[in-house]
Coordinates of C-alpha atoms in Angstrom, one line a residue:
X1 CA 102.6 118.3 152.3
X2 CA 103.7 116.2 149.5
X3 CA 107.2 116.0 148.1
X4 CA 108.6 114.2 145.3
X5 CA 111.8 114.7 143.2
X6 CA 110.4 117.2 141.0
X7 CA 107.4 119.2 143.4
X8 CA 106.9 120.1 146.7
X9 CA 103.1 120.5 147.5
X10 CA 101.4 122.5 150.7
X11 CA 97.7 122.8 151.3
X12 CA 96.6 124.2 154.1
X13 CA 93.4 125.2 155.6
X14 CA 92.1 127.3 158.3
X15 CA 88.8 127.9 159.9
X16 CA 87.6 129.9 162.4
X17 CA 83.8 129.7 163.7
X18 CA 81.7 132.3 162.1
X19 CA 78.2 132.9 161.7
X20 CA 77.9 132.6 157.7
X21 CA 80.0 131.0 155.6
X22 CA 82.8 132.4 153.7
X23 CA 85.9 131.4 151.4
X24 CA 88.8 132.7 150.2
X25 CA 91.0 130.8 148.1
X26 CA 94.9 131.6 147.1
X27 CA 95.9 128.8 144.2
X28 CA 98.3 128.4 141.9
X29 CA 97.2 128.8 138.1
X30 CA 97.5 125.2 137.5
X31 CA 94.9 124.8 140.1
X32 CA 92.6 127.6 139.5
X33 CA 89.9 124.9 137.7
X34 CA 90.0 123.1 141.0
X35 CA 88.3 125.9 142.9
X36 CA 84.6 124.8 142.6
X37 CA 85.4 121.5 143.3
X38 CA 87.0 122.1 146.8
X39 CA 84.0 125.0 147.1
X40 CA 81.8 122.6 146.5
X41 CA 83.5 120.0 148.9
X42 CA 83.2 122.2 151.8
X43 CA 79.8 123.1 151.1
X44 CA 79.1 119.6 151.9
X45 CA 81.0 119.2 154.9
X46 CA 80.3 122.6 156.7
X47 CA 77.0 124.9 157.4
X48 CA 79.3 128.2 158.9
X49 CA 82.7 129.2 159.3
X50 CA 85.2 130.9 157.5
X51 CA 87.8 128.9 155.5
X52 CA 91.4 130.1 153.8
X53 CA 92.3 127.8 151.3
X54 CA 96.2 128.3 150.6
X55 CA 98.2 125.9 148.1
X56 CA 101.6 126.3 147.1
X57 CA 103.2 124.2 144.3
X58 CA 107.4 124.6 144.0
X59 CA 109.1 122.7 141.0
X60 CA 111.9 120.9 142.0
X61 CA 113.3 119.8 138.7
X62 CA 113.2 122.4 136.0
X63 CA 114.6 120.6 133.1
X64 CA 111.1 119.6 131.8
X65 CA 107.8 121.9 132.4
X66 CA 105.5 120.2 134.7
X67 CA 102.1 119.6 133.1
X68 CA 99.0 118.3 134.9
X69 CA 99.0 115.1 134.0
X70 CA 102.5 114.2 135.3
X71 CA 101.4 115.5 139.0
X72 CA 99.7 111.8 138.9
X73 CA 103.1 110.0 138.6

């Protein structure tokens, strides 16, 4: 969970032992290009298991549309 004056964002995971390995991921749009990346970090981490990737992103402040780049302030 990370909060700041103009976002609130959750990520949570689950995993449950499983014979193969399976993903599903439910992302925001503005995190849709991240996919692979967390695929791909997993991947490395893991040989089985099932994973749920959730993230949730809730604006705050909508005086100003958030963009990408201002999630790093």
């Amino acid at each position: 969970l990370l909060e700041t004056d103009r976002f609130t964002l959750r990520v949570e995971i689950k995993s449950v032992n499983a014979r193969f390995k399976e993903m599903r991921f439910r992302l925001p749009p503005l995190f849709n290009q991240e996919e692979l990346t967390l695929r791909k970090r997993i991947e490395e981490k893991f040989r089985r298991g099932t994973f749920d990737v959730s993230v949730q992103l809730r604006l705050q402040n909508l005086e100003s549309p958030l963009r990408e780049d201002r999630l790093q302030e």
